[in-house]
Tab-separated table of C-alpha atoms in Angstrom:
chain	number	residue	atom	x	y	z
A	4	UNK	CA	73.340	9.676	69.812
A	5	UNK	CA	74.250	8.767	73.379
A	6	UNK	CA	74.325	5.112	74.265
A	7	UNK	CA	71.664	3.763	76.571
A	8	UNK	CA	72.706	3.392	80.221
A	9	UNK	CA	74.738	0.256	80.829
A	10	UNK	CA	73.408	-1.752	83.756
A	11	UNK	CA	76.285	-4.225	83.886
A	12	UNK	CA	80.063	-4.048	83.667
A	13	UNK	CA	80.792	-4.670	79.992
A	14	UNK	CA	84.548	-4.834	80.463
A	15	UNK	CA	84.249	-7.353	83.295
A	16	UNK	CA	81.855	-9.409	81.183
A	17	UNK	CA	84.369	-9.501	78.339
A	18	UNK	CA	87.186	-10.368	80.711
A	19	UNK	CA	85.360	-13.131	82.573
A	20	UNK	CA	83.200	-14.729	79.893
A	21	UNK	CA	84.615	-13.915	76.446
A	22	UNK	CA	88.425	-14.072	76.335
A	23	UNK	CA	88.473	-13.772	72.528
A	24	UNK	CA	87.452	-10.117	73.008
A	25	UNK	CA	90.990	-9.436	74.256
A	26	UNK	CA	92.254	-9.985	70.717
A	27	UNK	CA	89.498	-8.558	68.526
A	28	UNK	CA	85.955	-7.225	68.387
A	29	UNK	CA	83.554	-10.022	67.497
A	30	UNK	CA	80.642	-8.986	65.262
A	31	UNK	CA	79.414	-12.269	63.796
A	32	UNK	CA	76.726	-13.338	66.275
A	33	UNK	CA	74.178	-13.568	63.458
A	34	UNK	CA	76.194	-16.541	62.163
A	35	UNK	CA	77.719	-18.175	65.244
A	36	UNK	CA	78.380	-16.834	68.723
A	37	UNK	CA	81.320	-17.536	71.021
A	38	UNK	CA	80.503	-19.626	74.065
A	39	UNK	CA	80.563	-17.870	77.429
A	40	UNK	CA	83.274	-19.334	79.637
A	41	UNK	CA	80.700	-20.717	82.059
A	42	UNK	CA	78.988	-22.604	79.217
A	43	UNK	CA	82.277	-24.029	77.943
A	44	UNK	CA	83.222	-25.117	81.470
A	45	UNK	CA	79.864	-26.823	82.090
A	46	UNK	CA	79.972	-28.711	78.781
A	47	UNK	CA	83.570	-29.805	79.380
A	48	UNK	CA	82.710	-31.066	82.860
A	49	UNK	CA	79.784	-33.071	81.463
A	50	UNK	CA	82.042	-34.769	78.918
A	51	UNK	CA	84.669	-35.467	81.584
A	52	UNK	CA	81.983	-36.988	83.809
A	53	UNK	CA	80.916	-39.311	80.988
A	54	UNK	CA	84.517	-40.367	80.415
A	55	UNK	CA	85.137	-41.171	84.070
A	56	UNK	CA	81.727	-42.019	85.550
A	57	UNK	CA	79.646	-43.408	82.702
A	58	UNK	CA	77.731	-45.708	85.056
A	59	UNK	CA	76.327	-42.637	86.867
A	60	UNK	CA	76.005	-40.345	83.861
A	61	UNK	CA	72.243	-40.691	83.382
A	62	UNK	CA	71.253	-40.094	86.990
A	63	UNK	CA	73.890	-37.516	87.888
A	64	UNK	CA	74.064	-35.548	84.641
A	65	UNK	CA	71.285	-36.218	82.126
A	66	UNK	CA	68.212	-36.076	84.364
A	67	UNK	CA	69.283	-33.000	86.383
A	68	UNK	CA	70.357	-30.935	83.360
A	69	UNK	CA	67.239	-31.919	81.406
A	70	UNK	CA	65.034	-30.645	84.232
A	71	UNK	CA	67.114	-27.478	84.542
A	72	UNK	CA	66.837	-26.930	80.784
A	73	UNK	CA	63.049	-27.193	80.946
A	74	UNK	CA	62.773	-24.786	83.868
A	75	UNK	CA	65.256	-22.222	82.510
A	76	UNK	CA	63.544	-22.306	79.113
A	77	UNK	CA	60.117	-21.959	80.696
A	78	UNK	CA	61.249	-19.036	82.840
A	79	UNK	CA	63.045	-17.226	80.038
A	80	UNK	CA	60.064	-17.425	77.664
A	81	UNK	CA	57.445	-17.045	80.412
A	82	UNK	CA	55.796	-20.298	79.347
A	83	UNK	CA	52.990	-21.626	81.536
A	84	UNK	CA	54.536	-25.028	82.217
A	85	UNK	CA	57.720	-26.973	81.570
A	86	UNK	CA	56.043	-29.496	79.300
A	87	UNK	CA	55.664	-26.695	76.761
A	88	UNK	CA	59.479	-26.759	76.400
A	89	UNK	CA	61.439	-29.369	74.455
A	90	UNK	CA	65.119	-29.717	73.470
A	91	UNK	CA	65.802	-29.797	69.723
A	92	UNK	CA	68.868	-30.060	67.510
A	93	UNK	CA	68.204	-26.946	65.404
A	94	UNK	CA	65.597	-24.389	64.400
A	95	UNK	CA	64.869	-26.421	61.266
A	96	UNK	CA	64.356	-29.590	63.298
A	97	UNK	CA	61.965	-27.874	65.680
A	98	UNK	CA	59.851	-26.221	63.008
A	99	UNK	CA	59.797	-29.391	60.905
A	100	UNK	CA	58.635	-31.438	63.887
A	101	UNK	CA	55.721	-29.084	64.443
A	102	UNK	CA	54.867	-28.522	60.777
A	103	UNK	CA	54.706	-32.264	60.171
A	104	UNK	CA	52.555	-32.805	63.275
A	105	UNK	CA	49.818	-30.271	62.558
A	106	UNK	CA	46.685	-31.953	61.253
A	107	UNK	CA	46.333	-29.947	58.060
A	108	UNK	CA	43.172	-29.690	56.023
A	109	UNK	CA	43.073	-29.418	52.243
A	110	UNK	CA	43.177	-25.723	51.379
A	111	UNK	CA	44.734	-24.529	54.650
A	112	UNK	CA	46.969	-21.509	54.190
A	113	UNK	CA	50.296	-20.468	55.720
A	114	UNK	CA	51.485	-16.867	55.368
A	115	UNK	CA	55.081	-15.651	55.675
A	116	UNK	CA	57.168	-12.917	54.068
A	117	UNK	CA	59.825	-13.017	51.374
A	118	UNK	CA	62.905	-12.333	53.523
A	119	UNK	CA	62.685	-15.325	55.855
A	120	UNK	CA	65.657	-17.623	56.372
A	121	UNK	CA	65.016	-21.028	54.724
A	122	UNK	CA	64.690	-22.730	58.129
A	123	UNK	CA	61.385	-20.894	58.504
A	124	UNK	CA	60.262	-21.526	54.927
A	125	UNK	CA	61.009	-25.108	53.917
A	126	UNK	CA	59.088	-26.797	56.766
A	127	UNK	CA	55.944	-24.985	55.618
A	128	UNK	CA	56.553	-25.488	51.892
A	129	UNK	CA	56.841	-29.216	52.601
A	130	UNK	CA	53.192	-29.164	53.670
A	131	UNK	CA	52.077	-28.394	50.128
A	132	UNK	CA	51.954	-32.155	49.641
A	133	UNK	CA	48.987	-32.098	52.047
A	134	UNK	CA	47.182	-29.466	50.006
A	135	UNK	CA	48.421	-26.517	52.081
A	136	UNK	CA	48.892	-23.197	50.289
A	137	UNK	CA	52.029	-21.329	51.370
A	138	UNK	CA	51.630	-17.647	50.584
A	139	UNK	CA	54.890	-15.675	50.559
A	140	UNK	CA	54.198	-11.941	50.618
A	141	UNK	CA	56.590	-9.001	50.079
A	142	UNK	CA	57.970	-7.766	53.391
A	143	UNK	CA	57.006	-4.398	54.836
A	144	UNK	CA	59.638	-2.522	56.861
A	145	UNK	CA	61.813	-5.589	56.295
A	146	UNK	CA	59.469	-8.069	57.947
A	147	UNK	CA	55.860	-9.220	58.361
A	148	UNK	CA	53.393	-6.651	59.719
A	149	UNK	CA	49.784	-6.553	60.853
A	150	UNK	CA	49.031	-4.220	57.945
A	151	UNK	CA	50.161	-6.941	55.541
A	152	UNK	CA	48.132	-9.581	57.338
A	153	UNK	CA	44.991	-7.457	57.229
A	154	UNK	CA	45.274	-7.532	53.431
A	155	UNK	CA	46.333	-11.153	53.023
A	156	UNK	CA	44.562	-13.248	55.668
A	157	UNK	CA	41.544	-15.269	54.583
A	158	UNK	CA	39.190	-17.693	56.284
A	159	UNK	CA	41.612	-20.452	55.204
A	160	UNK	CA	44.660	-18.990	56.959
A	161	UNK	CA	45.801	-21.545	59.536
A	162	UNK	CA	49.273	-20.337	60.511
A	163	UNK	CA	51.485	-17.242	60.383
A	164	UNK	CA	55.277	-17.718	60.479
A	165	UNK	CA	57.821	-14.968	61.137
A	166	UNK	CA	61.349	-14.437	62.434
A	167	UNK	CA	61.518	-12.329	65.578
A	168	UNK	CA	64.571	-10.669	64.003
A	169	UNK	CA	65.275	-11.113	60.306
A	170	UNK	CA	68.646	-12.689	59.582
A	171	UNK	CA	69.632	-10.433	56.658
A	172	UNK	CA	68.469	-6.912	57.507
A	173	UNK	CA	67.997	-7.184	61.255
A	174	UNK	CA	64.401	-5.973	60.970
A	175	UNK	CA	62.476	-6.716	64.167
A	176	UNK	CA	58.914	-8.007	64.023
A	177	UNK	CA	56.291	-6.558	66.338
A	178	UNK	CA	55.530	-9.865	68.022
A	179	UNK	CA	52.958	-8.349	70.367
A	180	UNK	CA	50.896	-6.939	67.509
A	181	UNK	CA	51.249	-10.019	65.305
A	182	UNK	CA	50.392	-12.345	68.169
A	183	UNK	CA	47.317	-10.356	69.118
A	184	UNK	CA	46.144	-10.386	65.486
A	185	UNK	CA	46.593	-14.158	65.297
A	186	UNK	CA	44.766	-14.670	68.587
A	187	UNK	CA	41.817	-12.576	67.421
A	188	UNK	CA	41.595	-14.533	64.162
A	189	UNK	CA	42.220	-18.002	65.679
A	190	UNK	CA	45.442	-18.456	63.680
A	191	UNK	CA	48.522	-20.336	64.911
A	192	UNK	CA	51.508	-18.027	65.432
A	193	UNK	CA	54.975	-19.534	64.803
A	194	UNK	CA	58.220	-17.675	65.535
A	195	UNK	CA	61.815	-18.370	64.493
A	196	UNK	CA	63.699	-16.831	67.428
A	197	UNK	CA	67.292	-17.801	66.635
A	198	UNK	CA	68.362	-14.174	66.070
A	199	UNK	CA	66.407	-12.870	69.058
A	200	UNK	CA	66.770	-15.029	72.185
A	201	UNK	CA	69.471	-13.427	74.290
A	202	UNK	CA	69.097	-10.051	72.594
A	203	UNK	CA	65.508	-9.144	73.428
A	204	UNK	CA	62.847	-10.213	75.915
A	205	UNK	CA	60.345	-12.755	74.587
A	206	UNK	CA	57.151	-13.449	76.509
A	207	UNK	CA	55.182	-16.199	74.781
A	208	UNK	CA	52.096	-15.546	76.900
A	209	UNK	CA	51.946	-11.787	76.377
A	210	UNK	CA	52.841	-12.160	72.688
A	211	UNK	CA	50.338	-15.000	72.120
A	212	UNK	CA	53.041	-17.156	70.511
A	213	UNK	CA	51.953	-20.744	69.871
A	214	UNK	CA	55.196	-22.142	68.435
A	215	UNK	CA	58.764	-20.908	68.892
A	216	UNK	CA	62.034	-22.520	67.847
A	217	UNK	CA	65.650	-21.496	68.234
A	218	UNK	CA	68.894	-23.286	67.553
A	219	UNK	CA	71.659	-22.693	70.053
A	220	UNK	CA	74.585	-21.344	68.073
A	221	UNK	CA	73.521	-17.758	67.424
A	222	UNK	CA	71.990	-15.335	69.927
A	223	UNK	CA	71.377	-18.148	72.432
A	224	UNK	CA	75.185	-18.459	72.680
A	225	UNK	CA	75.222	-22.232	73.051
A	226	UNK	CA	76.607	-25.160	71.059
A	227	UNK	CA	75.477	-26.205	67.621
A	228	UNK	CA	73.285	-29.295	67.546
A	229	UNK	CA	71.099	-28.109	70.406
A	230	UNK	CA	68.227	-25.688	70.777
A	231	UNK	CA	64.895	-24.923	72.328
A	232	UNK	CA	61.347	-25.557	71.127
A	233	UNK	CA	58.231	-24.073	72.706
A	234	UNK	CA	54.745	-25.256	71.781
A	235	UNK	CA	51.698	-23.973	73.611
A	236	UNK	CA	50.055	-26.860	75.442
A	237	UNK	CA	46.632	-26.333	73.855
A	238	UNK	CA	48.204	-26.407	70.388
A	239	UNK	CA	50.645	-29.270	71.038
A	240	UNK	CA	47.988	-31.652	72.313
A	241	UNK	CA	46.224	-31.456	68.934
A	242	UNK	CA	49.391	-32.408	67.031
A	243	UNK	CA	50.421	-35.917	66.007
A	244	UNK	CA	54.217	-36.226	65.639
A	245	UNK	CA	55.461	-37.845	62.443
A	246	UNK	CA	58.637	-38.970	64.220
A	247	UNK	CA	58.319	-40.846	67.486
A	248	UNK	CA	60.644	-42.587	69.903
A	249	UNK	CA	60.323	-44.052	73.399
A	250	UNK	CA	61.269	-40.818	75.201
A	251	UNK	CA	58.228	-39.090	73.704
A	252	UNK	CA	55.645	-41.660	74.809
A	253	UNK	CA	53.570	-42.109	77.952
A	254	UNK	CA	55.101	-45.541	78.640
A	255	UNK	CA	58.701	-44.411	78.121
A	256	UNK	CA	59.813	-46.357	81.232
A	257	UNK	CA	58.235	-49.615	80.041
A	258	UNK	CA	60.157	-50.612	76.949
A	259	UNK	CA	58.140	-53.710	76.073
A	260	UNK	CA	54.693	-52.118	76.312
A	261	UNK	CA	54.955	-50.707	72.770
A	262	UNK	CA	52.417	-47.989	73.497
A	263	UNK	CA	53.052	-45.103	71.078
A	264	UNK	CA	50.638	-42.681	72.771
A	265	UNK	CA	52.575	-39.395	72.931
A	266	UNK	CA	53.374	-37.426	76.041
A	267	UNK	CA	51.401	-34.281	76.742
A	268	UNK	CA	52.541	-30.925	75.433
A	269	UNK	CA	55.792	-30.327	73.589
A	270	UNK	CA	57.407	-33.408	75.146
A	271	UNK	CA	55.742	-35.459	72.414
A	272	UNK	CA	58.495	-34.135	70.127
A	273	UNK	CA	61.358	-35.711	72.146
A	274	UNK	CA	61.886	-38.566	69.726
A	275	UNK	CA	65.535	-39.247	70.589
A	276	UNK	CA	68.223	-38.817	73.221
A	277	UNK	CA	69.663	-35.441	74.184
A	278	UNK	CA	72.811	-33.509	73.374
A	279	UNK	CA	73.791	-33.364	77.039
A	280	UNK	CA	76.827	-31.036	76.744
A	281	UNK	CA	74.646	-28.828	74.560
A	282	UNK	CA	71.926	-28.672	77.210
A	283	UNK	CA	74.516	-27.457	79.706
A	284	UNK	CA	75.520	-24.615	77.373
A	285	UNK	CA	71.902	-23.522	76.873
A	286	UNK	CA	71.230	-23.515	80.613
A	287	UNK	CA	74.374	-21.546	81.442
A	288	UNK	CA	73.763	-18.953	78.727
A	289	UNK	CA	70.135	-18.453	79.766
A	290	UNK	CA	71.306	-17.926	83.343
A	291	UNK	CA	73.841	-15.374	82.146
A	292	UNK	CA	71.112	-13.468	80.285
A	293	UNK	CA	68.974	-13.451	83.414
A	294	UNK	CA	71.871	-12.154	85.516
A	295	UNK	CA	72.521	-9.295	83.094
A	296	UNK	CA	68.834	-8.528	82.597
A	297	UNK	CA	67.043	-9.103	79.309
A	298	UNK	CA	65.758	-5.534	79.090
A	299	UNK	CA	69.242	-4.211	79.822
A	300	UNK	CA	70.814	-6.356	77.092
A	301	UNK	CA	68.112	-5.272	74.645
A	302	UNK	CA	68.565	-1.572	75.412
A	303	UNK	CA	72.351	-1.709	75.123
A	304	UNK	CA	72.646	-3.824	71.962
A	305	UNK	CA	69.888	-1.844	70.223
A	306	UNK	CA	71.650	1.397	71.125
A	307	UNK	CA	74.914	0.034	69.718
A	308	UNK	CA	73.274	-1.018	66.454
A	309	UNK	CA	71.492	2.346	66.146
A	310	UNK	CA	74.806	4.134	66.653
A	311	UNK	CA	76.416	1.920	64.008
A	312	UNK	CA	73.634	2.805	61.557
A	313	UNK	CA	74.120	6.534	62.202
A	314	UNK	CA	77.886	6.370	61.658
A	315	UNK	CA	77.584	4.220	58.532
A	316	UNK	CA	75.118	6.672	56.979
A	317	UNK	CA	77.435	9.575	57.839
A	318	UNK	CA	80.250	7.830	55.959
A	319	UNK	CA	78.171	7.231	52.836
A	320	UNK	CA	77.189	3.600	53.249
A	321	UNK	CA	73.746	2.399	52.223
A	322	UNK	CA	72.166	0.806	55.283
A	323	UNK	CA	69.608	-1.930	54.633
A	324	UNK	CA	68.581	-2.243	58.269
A	325	UNK	CA	65.553	-0.158	59.344
A	326	UNK	CA	66.780	2.941	61.170
A	327	UNK	CA	64.211	3.392	63.939
A	328	UNK	CA	65.136	1.390	67.029
A	329	UNK	CA	61.653	-0.152	67.330
A	330	UNK	CA	62.124	-1.699	63.878
A	331	UNK	CA	65.579	-3.263	64.219
A	332	UNK	CA	67.460	-5.701	66.404
A	333	UNK	CA	71.235	-5.978	66.847
A	334	UNK	CA	71.982	-6.985	63.234
A	335	UNK	CA	73.170	-4.181	60.925
A	336	UNK	CA	73.490	-4.759	57.171
A	337	UNK	CA	75.009	-2.215	54.803
A	338	UNK	CA	76.508	-1.896	51.349
A	339	UNK	CA	78.945	0.502	49.757
A	340	UNK	CA	79.157	1.204	46.038
A	341	UNK	CA	82.681	2.056	44.909
């Protein structure tokens, strides 16, 4: 196959942002990504500022980068408002915060498939102590599909959880179709996006996503210990966080008021302080994705992975990743029997 048109200078990108590519070809983004040079520089400058100007760190660094993080996250996901965006430390932390805040009813049901990474399984399994049934169904085409949901959903189904791109096979979920199904059936739709942000466009409004979490170290190309949580305002305002700190409350500026009423939207999940250097890396990487064009990145990386699948099959490898480009992301998994 011919590669999709390239809308940006790949060689210049490697030269300017990823110096490790001068020495070898890096293929391990599904585990941990290299930082773009601009992200490394921004994080280093933040740390240097703290070392030399600690008295001004909050006003000159923390507040501005926090607001930039909210706006860049909102823009990238097409969220309605910035208070639907919240910094987190990891995908697990984000999904746990939400799972523990939903006001479950005895007999509520969560549905997910049997190839999910544990970060998108354990937070839901933990709700069994509240009488929630977690139904794990065999994957179809390597992921969760509407066809599966049509067979499995009941009147008790409260939430559907899926990875936008599966960590092991690279199978890509049809988020538009799943989101529309959930909207029609009044079911919460939760997405683990750690293998997708940066690789493919995600529009939480068009896809009817209610909850989305992504750690920073994979396709987001940021530091570990930082990430992004989205919770739709209408869903968030019905949740009661199990972990709360002053930054997540209405009276966060009045320390002796002791008013635990949570902030509106996803900001109710900001129970602690922020990984400031990490926020800088998220912001810079999101800006890089916007400069390159999300659709352009998606077309190019999908074309590369499709080409890899073709060549692996030609050489006798067994490819576990779905072949058709609409069914796979940039991850390619294969095996070879000697």
